[in-house]
PDB file of C-alpha atoms in Angstrom:
ATOM      1  CA  GLY O   7      -5.453  -5.885  16.718  1.00  0.00           C
ATOM      2  CA  ASN O   8      -2.752  -6.292  14.128  1.00  0.00           C
ATOM      3  CA  SER O   9      -0.221  -3.527  13.757  1.00  0.00           C
ATOM      4  CA  VAL O  10       3.155  -2.687  12.228  1.00  0.00           C
ATOM      5  CA  THR O  11       5.802  -0.438  13.710  1.00  0.00           C
ATOM      6  CA  GLN O  12       8.773   0.721  11.700  1.00  0.00           C
ATOM      7  CA  MET O  13      11.602   3.045  12.513  1.00  0.00           C
ATOM      8  CA  GLU O  14      11.091   6.736  12.105  1.00  0.00           C
ATOM      9  CA  GLY O  15      12.899   8.440   9.304  1.00  0.00           C
ATOM     10  CA  PRO O  16      14.314  10.044   7.464  1.00  0.00           C
ATOM     11  CA  VAL O  17      17.342   7.861   6.993  1.00  0.00           C
ATOM     12  CA  THR O  18      20.200   9.608   5.228  1.00  0.00           C
ATOM     13  CA  LEU O  19      23.108   7.559   3.904  1.00  0.00           C
ATOM     14  CA  SER O  20      26.031   7.895   1.567  1.00  0.00           C
ATOM     15  CA  GLU O  21      26.217   5.686  -1.483  1.00  0.00           C
ATOM     16  CA  GLU O  22      27.524   2.160  -0.750  1.00  0.00           C
ATOM     17  CA  ALA O  23      26.612   2.387   2.939  1.00  0.00           C
ATOM     18  CA  PHE O  24      24.821  -0.443   4.734  1.00  0.00           C
ATOM     19  CA  LEU O  25      21.095  -0.024   5.258  1.00  0.00           C
ATOM     20  CA  THR O  26      18.842  -1.373   7.978  1.00  0.00           C
ATOM     21  CA  ILE O  27      15.235  -0.320   8.423  1.00  0.00           C
ATOM     22  CA  ASN O  28      13.630  -1.914  11.451  1.00  0.00           C
ATOM     23  CA  CYS O  29      10.129  -3.309  11.377  1.00  0.00           C
ATOM     24  CA  THR O  30       8.254  -5.126  14.119  1.00  0.00           C
ATOM     25  CA  TYR O  31       4.722  -6.377  14.092  1.00  0.00           C
ATOM     26  CA  THR O  32       1.876  -7.463  16.330  1.00  0.00           C
ATOM     27  CA  ALA O  33      -0.451 -10.096  14.993  1.00  0.00           C
ATOM     28  CA  THR O  34      -2.275 -13.241  15.918  1.00  0.00           C
ATOM     29  CA  GLY O  35      -1.469 -16.410  14.084  1.00  0.00           C
ATOM     30  CA  TYR O  36       0.940 -16.442  11.178  1.00  0.00           C
ATOM     31  CA  PRO O  37       0.706 -13.347   9.020  1.00  0.00           C
ATOM     32  CA  SER O  38       2.524 -12.756   5.754  1.00  0.00           C
ATOM     33  CA  LEU O  39       5.014  -9.904   5.795  1.00  0.00           C
ATOM     34  CA  PHE O  40       5.921  -7.498   3.034  1.00  0.00           C
ATOM     35  CA  TRP O  41       8.156  -4.592   2.175  1.00  0.00           C
ATOM     36  CA  TYR O  42       6.840  -2.090  -0.339  1.00  0.00           C
ATOM     37  CA  VAL O  43       8.743   0.798  -1.899  1.00  0.00           C
ATOM     38  CA  GLN O  44       7.299   4.073  -3.158  1.00  0.00           C
ATOM     39  CA  TYR O  45       9.514   6.148  -5.426  1.00  0.00           C
ATOM     40  CA  PRO O  46       8.785   9.882  -5.700  1.00  0.00           C
ATOM     41  CA  GLY O  47       5.562  10.505  -7.585  1.00  0.00           C
ATOM     42  CA  GLU O  48       4.833   6.820  -8.080  1.00  0.00           C
ATOM     43  CA  GLY O  49       2.623   4.135  -6.579  1.00  0.00           C
ATOM     44  CA  LEU O  50       3.685   1.343  -4.280  1.00  0.00           C
ATOM     45  CA  GLN O  51       5.745  -1.527  -5.610  1.00  0.00           C
ATOM     46  CA  LEU O  52       6.203  -4.850  -3.876  1.00  0.00           C
ATOM     47  CA  LEU O  53       9.868  -5.162  -2.953  1.00  0.00           C
ATOM     48  CA  LEU O  54       9.896  -8.515  -1.180  1.00  0.00           C
ATOM     49  CA  LYS O  55       7.785 -10.785   0.947  1.00  0.00           C
ATOM     50  CA  ALA O  56       7.907 -13.712   3.365  1.00  0.00           C
ATOM     51  CA  THR O  57       4.979 -15.924   4.211  1.00  0.00           C
ATOM     52  CA  LYS O  58       6.257 -18.036   7.101  1.00  0.00           C
ATOM     53  CA  ALA O  59       8.720 -17.966   9.955  1.00  0.00           C
ATOM     54  CA  ASP O  60      12.416 -18.031   9.001  1.00  0.00           C
ATOM     55  CA  ASP O  61      11.619 -17.270   5.353  1.00  0.00           C
ATOM     56  CA  LYS O  62      13.955 -14.754   3.763  1.00  0.00           C
ATOM     57  CA  GLY O  63      12.594 -12.457   1.119  1.00  0.00           C
ATOM     58  CA  SER O  64      15.059 -10.859  -1.268  1.00  0.00           C
ATOM     59  CA  ASN O  65      15.005  -8.624  -4.314  1.00  0.00           C
ATOM     60  CA  LYS O  66      17.316  -6.058  -5.905  1.00  0.00           C
ATOM     61  CA  GLY O  67      19.921  -6.590  -3.188  1.00  0.00           C
ATOM     62  CA  PHE O  68      17.419  -6.040  -0.373  1.00  0.00           C
ATOM     63  CA  GLU O  69      16.730  -8.783   2.155  1.00  0.00           C
ATOM     64  CA  ALA O  70      14.431  -9.324   5.105  1.00  0.00           C
ATOM     65  CA  THR O  71      13.976 -12.389   7.298  1.00  0.00           C
ATOM     66  CA  TYR O  72      10.713 -13.279   9.010  1.00  0.00           C
ATOM     67  CA  ARG O  73      11.619 -13.679  12.688  1.00  0.00           C
ATOM     68  CA  LYS O  74       8.674 -14.942  14.679  1.00  0.00           C
ATOM     69  CA  GLU O  75      10.580 -15.077  17.959  1.00  0.00           C
ATOM     70  CA  THR O  76      11.256 -11.345  17.808  1.00  0.00           C
ATOM     71  CA  THR O  77       8.182 -10.503  15.653  1.00  0.00           C
ATOM     72  CA  SER O  78      10.454  -8.624  13.278  1.00  0.00           C
ATOM     73  CA  PHE O  79      11.034  -8.234   9.562  1.00  0.00           C
ATOM     74  CA  HIS O  80      13.954  -5.835   9.255  1.00  0.00           C
ATOM     75  CA  LEU O  81      14.970  -4.650   5.797  1.00  0.00           C
ATOM     76  CA  GLU O  82      18.667  -4.698   4.910  1.00  0.00           C
ATOM     77  CA  LYS O  83      20.866  -3.879   1.967  1.00  0.00           C
ATOM     78  CA  GLY O  84      24.623  -4.168   1.937  1.00  0.00           C
ATOM     79  CA  SER O  85      25.389  -1.267  -0.382  1.00  0.00           C
ATOM     80  CA  VAL O  86      22.783   1.352  -1.168  1.00  0.00           C
ATOM     81  CA  GLN O  87      22.639   3.409  -4.329  1.00  0.00           C
ATOM     82  CA  VAL O  88      21.274   6.870  -5.023  1.00  0.00           C
ATOM     83  CA  SER O  89      18.473   5.200  -6.972  1.00  0.00           C
ATOM     84  CA  ASP O  90      17.299   3.491  -3.766  1.00  0.00           C
ATOM     85  CA  SER O  91      16.080   6.824  -2.429  1.00  0.00           C
ATOM     86  CA  ALA O  92      12.386   6.283  -1.747  1.00  0.00           C
ATOM     87  CA  VAL O  93       9.872   5.639   1.004  1.00  0.00           C
ATOM     88  CA  TYR O  94       9.814   2.082   2.332  1.00  0.00           C
ATOM     89  CA  PHE O  95       6.731   0.568   3.924  1.00  0.00           C
ATOM     90  CA  CYS O  96       6.600  -2.567   6.021  1.00  0.00           C
ATOM     91  CA  ALA O  97       3.231  -4.328   5.918  1.00  0.00           C
ATOM     92  CA  LEU O  98       1.474  -7.420   7.122  1.00  0.00           C
ATOM     93  CA  GLN O  99      -1.459  -9.430   5.917  1.00  0.00           C
ATOM     94  CA  ASP O 100      -3.295 -11.853   8.124  1.00  0.00           C
ATOM     95  CA  GLN O 101      -3.883 -15.483   7.246  1.00  0.00           C
ATOM     96  CA  ALA O 102      -7.294 -14.719   5.829  1.00  0.00           C
ATOM     97  CA  GLY O 103      -5.664 -12.583   3.178  1.00  0.00           C
ATOM     98  CA  THR O 104      -7.445  -9.402   4.106  1.00  0.00           C
ATOM     99  CA  ALA O 105      -6.178  -5.920   3.410  1.00  0.00           C
ATOM    100  CA  LEU O 106      -2.626  -4.973   4.197  1.00  0.00           C
ATOM    101  CA  ILE O 107      -1.758  -3.143   7.367  1.00  0.00           C
ATOM    102  CA  PHE O 108       1.070  -0.705   6.798  1.00  0.00           C
ATOM    103  CA  GLY O 109       3.700   0.862   8.957  1.00  0.00           C
ATOM    104  CA  LYS O 110       4.116   4.622   8.737  1.00  0.00           C
ATOM    105  CA  GLY O 111       6.885   4.427   6.171  1.00  0.00           C
ATOM    106  CA  THR O 112      10.560   5.305   6.336  1.00  0.00           C
ATOM    107  CA  THR O 113      12.070   7.805   3.955  1.00  0.00           C
ATOM    108  CA  LEU O 114      15.516   6.857   2.687  1.00  0.00           C
ATOM    109  CA  SER O 115      17.745   9.454   1.097  1.00  0.00           C
ATOM    110  CA  VAL O 116      21.027   8.318  -0.459  1.00  0.00           C
ATOM    111  CA  SER O 117      23.608  10.841  -1.596  1.00  0.00           C
ATOM    112  CA  SER O 118      26.569  10.311  -3.882  1.00  0.00           C
TER     113      SER O 118
ATOM    114  CA  GLY W   1       2.310  -8.906 -15.475  1.00  0.00           C
ATOM    115  CA  ALA W   2       0.071  -7.886 -12.572  1.00  0.00           C
ATOM    116  CA  VAL W   3      -0.470  -4.309 -13.645  1.00  0.00           C
ATOM    117  CA  VAL W   4      -3.061  -2.105 -12.015  1.00  0.00           C
ATOM    118  CA  SER W   5      -4.062   1.228 -13.492  1.00  0.00           C
ATOM    119  CA  GLN W   6      -5.948   4.148 -12.030  1.00  0.00           C
ATOM    120  CA  HIS W   7      -7.739   6.916 -13.819  1.00  0.00           C
ATOM    121  CA  PRO W   8      -7.455   9.801 -13.556  1.00  0.00           C
ATOM    122  CA  SER W   9      -3.967  10.223 -12.148  1.00  0.00           C
ATOM    123  CA  TRP W  10      -4.903  13.616 -10.802  1.00  0.00           C
ATOM    124  CA  VAL W  11      -8.075  15.640 -10.614  1.00  0.00           C
ATOM    125  CA  ILE W  12      -9.103  19.042  -9.352  1.00  0.00           C
ATOM    126  CA  CYS W  13     -12.752  19.622  -8.542  1.00  0.00           C
ATOM    127  CA  LYS W  14     -14.876  22.240  -6.870  1.00  0.00           C
ATOM    128  CA  SER W  15     -16.360  21.795  -3.446  1.00  0.00           C
ATOM    129  CA  GLY W  16     -19.751  20.108  -3.608  1.00  0.00           C
ATOM    130  CA  THR W  17     -19.152  18.178  -6.808  1.00  0.00           C
ATOM    131  CA  SER W  18     -18.564  14.435  -7.183  1.00  0.00           C
ATOM    132  CA  VAL W  19     -15.521  12.694  -8.566  1.00  0.00           C
ATOM    133  CA  LYS W  20     -15.178   9.119  -9.825  1.00  0.00           C
ATOM    134  CA  ILE W  21     -11.868   7.261  -9.710  1.00  0.00           C
ATOM    135  CA  GLU W  22     -11.390   4.031 -11.632  1.00  0.00           C
ATOM    136  CA  CYS W  23      -9.138   1.137 -10.707  1.00  0.00           C
ATOM    137  CA  ARG W  24      -8.461  -1.552 -13.295  1.00  0.00           C
ATOM    138  CA  SER W  25      -6.476  -4.762 -13.202  1.00  0.00           C
ATOM    139  CA  LEU W  26      -5.076  -4.949 -16.727  1.00  0.00           C
ATOM    140  CA  ASP W  27      -3.799  -8.491 -17.022  1.00  0.00           C
ATOM    141  CA  PHE W  28      -5.479 -10.468 -14.286  1.00  0.00           C
ATOM    142  CA  GLN W  29      -8.836 -10.930 -12.655  1.00  0.00           C
ATOM    143  CA  ALA W  30      -9.318  -9.586  -9.173  1.00  0.00           C
ATOM    144  CA  THR W  31     -12.158 -10.784  -6.995  1.00  0.00           C
ATOM    145  CA  THR W  32     -11.053  -8.332  -4.330  1.00  0.00           C
ATOM    146  CA  MET W  33      -9.813  -4.777  -4.614  1.00  0.00           C
ATOM    147  CA  PHE W  34      -8.888  -2.400  -1.841  1.00  0.00           C
ATOM    148  CA  TRP W  35      -9.066   1.363  -1.584  1.00  0.00           C
ATOM    149  CA  TYR W  36      -6.546   3.263   0.513  1.00  0.00           C
ATOM    150  CA  ARG W  37      -6.032   6.886   1.346  1.00  0.00           C
ATOM    151  CA  GLN W  38      -2.615   8.400   1.888  1.00  0.00           C
ATOM    152  CA  PHE W  39      -2.039  11.778   3.502  1.00  0.00           C
ATOM    153  CA  PRO W  40       1.198  13.659   2.808  1.00  0.00           C
ATOM    154  CA  LYS W  41       4.197  11.965   4.383  1.00  0.00           C
ATOM    155  CA  GLN W  42       1.974   9.400   6.069  1.00  0.00           C
ATOM    156  CA  SER W  43       1.114   5.794   5.620  1.00  0.00           C
ATOM    157  CA  LEU W  44      -1.728   4.248   3.716  1.00  0.00           C
ATOM    158  CA  MET W  45      -5.004   3.901   5.557  1.00  0.00           C
ATOM    159  CA  LEU W  46      -7.469   1.310   4.355  1.00  0.00           C
ATOM    160  CA  MET W  47     -10.816   2.811   3.457  1.00  0.00           C
ATOM    161  CA  ALA W  48     -12.753  -0.161   2.163  1.00  0.00           C
ATOM    162  CA  THR W  49     -12.566  -3.640   0.715  1.00  0.00           C
ATOM    163  CA  SER W  50     -14.370  -4.131  -2.554  1.00  0.00           C
ATOM    164  CA  ASN W  51     -15.591  -7.571  -3.598  1.00  0.00           C
ATOM    165  CA  GLU W  52     -16.865  -8.217  -7.096  1.00  0.00           C
ATOM    166  CA  GLY W  53     -20.602  -8.500  -7.205  1.00  0.00           C
ATOM    167  CA  SER W  54     -21.236  -7.573  -3.586  1.00  0.00           C
ATOM    168  CA  LYS W  55     -21.304  -4.537  -1.337  1.00  0.00           C
ATOM    169  CA  ALA W  56     -18.040  -3.057  -0.187  1.00  0.00           C
ATOM    170  CA  THR W  57     -16.888  -3.397   3.400  1.00  0.00           C
ATOM    171  CA  TYR W  58     -15.936  -0.054   4.902  1.00  0.00           C
ATOM    172  CA  GLU W  59     -13.462   0.565   7.685  1.00  0.00           C
ATOM    173  CA  GLN W  60     -14.583   2.242  10.843  1.00  0.00           C
ATOM    174  CA  GLY W  61     -14.891   5.976  10.420  1.00  0.00           C
ATOM    175  CA  VAL W  62     -15.244   5.906   6.625  1.00  0.00           C
ATOM    176  CA  GLU W  63     -18.585   7.255   5.422  1.00  0.00           C
ATOM    177  CA  LYS W  64     -20.038   4.782   2.968  1.00  0.00           C
ATOM    178  CA  ASP W  65     -22.515   7.326   1.634  1.00  0.00           C
ATOM    179  CA  LYS W  66     -19.712   9.718   0.858  1.00  0.00           C
ATOM    180  CA  PHE W  67     -17.249   7.256  -0.630  1.00  0.00           C
ATOM    181  CA  LEU W  68     -19.267   5.068  -2.972  1.00  0.00           C
ATOM    182  CA  ILE W  69     -17.551   1.926  -4.180  1.00  0.00           C
ATOM    183  CA  ASN W  70     -18.684  -0.239  -7.041  1.00  0.00           C
ATOM    184  CA  HIS W  71     -16.977  -3.447  -8.169  1.00  0.00           C
ATOM    185  CA  ALA W  72     -19.043  -4.458 -11.144  1.00  0.00           C
ATOM    186  CA  SER W  73     -16.537  -6.708 -12.875  1.00  0.00           C
ATOM    187  CA  LEU W  74     -13.453  -8.757 -12.094  1.00  0.00           C
ATOM    188  CA  THR W  75     -11.218  -6.064 -13.546  1.00  0.00           C
ATOM    189  CA  LEU W  76     -12.820  -2.800 -12.489  1.00  0.00           C
ATOM    190  CA  SER W  77     -13.629  -1.071  -9.232  1.00  0.00           C
ATOM    191  CA  THR W  78     -14.679   2.553  -8.915  1.00  0.00           C
ATOM    192  CA  LEU W  79     -14.557   4.988  -6.007  1.00  0.00           C
ATOM    193  CA  THR W  80     -16.859   7.991  -6.176  1.00  0.00           C
ATOM    194  CA  VAL W  81     -16.258  10.832  -3.765  1.00  0.00           C
ATOM    195  CA  THR W  82     -19.636  12.528  -3.433  1.00  0.00           C
ATOM    196  CA  SER W  83     -20.140  16.146  -2.445  1.00  0.00           C
ATOM    197  CA  ALA W  84     -16.413  16.612  -2.137  1.00  0.00           C
ATOM    198  CA  HIS W  85     -14.956  19.020   0.392  1.00  0.00           C
ATOM    199  CA  PRO W  86     -11.415  20.389   0.735  1.00  0.00           C
ATOM    200  CA  GLU W  87     -10.713  17.939   3.557  1.00  0.00           C
ATOM    201  CA  ASP W  88     -11.241  15.108   1.054  1.00  0.00           C
ATOM    202  CA  SER W  89      -8.143  16.256  -0.799  1.00  0.00           C
ATOM    203  CA  SER W  90      -5.724  13.375  -0.647  1.00  0.00           C
ATOM    204  CA  PHE W  91      -3.929  10.658  -2.557  1.00  0.00           C
ATOM    205  CA  TYR W  92      -6.207   7.700  -3.226  1.00  0.00           C
ATOM    206  CA  ILE W  93      -4.610   4.378  -4.026  1.00  0.00           C
ATOM    207  CA  CYS W  94      -6.241   1.137  -5.045  1.00  0.00           C
ATOM    208  CA  SER W  95      -4.843  -2.356  -4.994  1.00  0.00           C
ATOM    209  CA  ALA W  96      -6.055  -5.553  -6.579  1.00  0.00           C
ATOM    210  CA  ARG W  97      -5.568  -9.106  -5.435  1.00  0.00           C
ATOM    211  CA  PRO W  98      -5.457 -11.785  -8.135  1.00  0.00           C
ATOM    212  CA  SER W  99      -8.112 -14.406  -7.565  1.00  0.00           C
ATOM    213  CA  GLY W 100      -6.770 -17.232  -5.424  1.00  0.00           C
ATOM    214  CA  ARG W 101      -3.602 -15.404  -4.398  1.00  0.00           C
ATOM    215  CA  LEU W 102      -2.523 -13.328  -1.411  1.00  0.00           C
ATOM    216  CA  GLU W 103      -0.375 -10.646  -3.027  1.00  0.00           C
ATOM    217  CA  GLN W 104      -1.808  -7.256  -3.795  1.00  0.00           C
ATOM    218  CA  TYR W 105      -0.728  -5.080  -6.678  1.00  0.00           C
ATOM    219  CA  PHE W 106      -1.082  -1.355  -6.376  1.00  0.00           C
ATOM    220  CA  GLY W 107      -2.226   1.262  -8.779  1.00  0.00           C
ATOM    221  CA  PRO W 108      -0.185   4.452  -9.220  1.00  0.00           C
ATOM    222  CA  GLY W 109      -2.651   6.500  -7.216  1.00  0.00           C
ATOM    223  CA  THR W 110      -4.958   9.429  -7.893  1.00  0.00           C
ATOM    224  CA  ARG W 111      -4.256  12.869  -6.487  1.00  0.00           C
ATOM    225  CA  LEU W 112      -7.544  14.598  -5.645  1.00  0.00           C
ATOM    226  CA  THR W 113      -7.600  18.312  -4.901  1.00  0.00           C
ATOM    227  CA  VAL W 114     -10.889  19.899  -3.887  1.00  0.00           C
ATOM    228  CA  THR W 115     -11.003  23.682  -4.113  1.00  0.00           C
TER     229      THR W 115
END
């Protein structure tokens, strides 16, 4: 079945450091891939998405590229801020548009 | 746009009682809504898929008689936890998918505590 694996956290960085959160997936066909962010005490917000191979999703300085050859969708940001501290979830949705399948989440903590 | 609300945001109930949680899409119509459950420091687990005007589809291991889902309109789905027990305490999150689109938009979640 479909599944998502993302790196274990927590990830602790200093402000302006480079961020990478790894995400790999297992799926048949051509799923859509997403990154969601959950700030403390809040619901999930869509951060970025990519719907086909080699697509790059980007938002708020975050980027992720859909790599079919490595079945990956790693999240990157060149310079993190304290306000980026949150839990990040990688997710996939199959071609039929059914419910999202989430990774376990990675907690990011950024200190000034 | 694409705002989803949940009500209540938190609720405390006694063991054996029932609790209803509402999920509303405020500015779009949603043929399909999803209900997830999130345990502390864990990921979201899909409980059921709710389609307007038809019965919900439950994931394996989710008791449909305990978690009643109703999707009576294109903007409202409800989850009723019947005969709640302490082990039902969790964070329940709904999402709504605009008709004809793939993206899902999430509600802020409902924290249920059963004493």
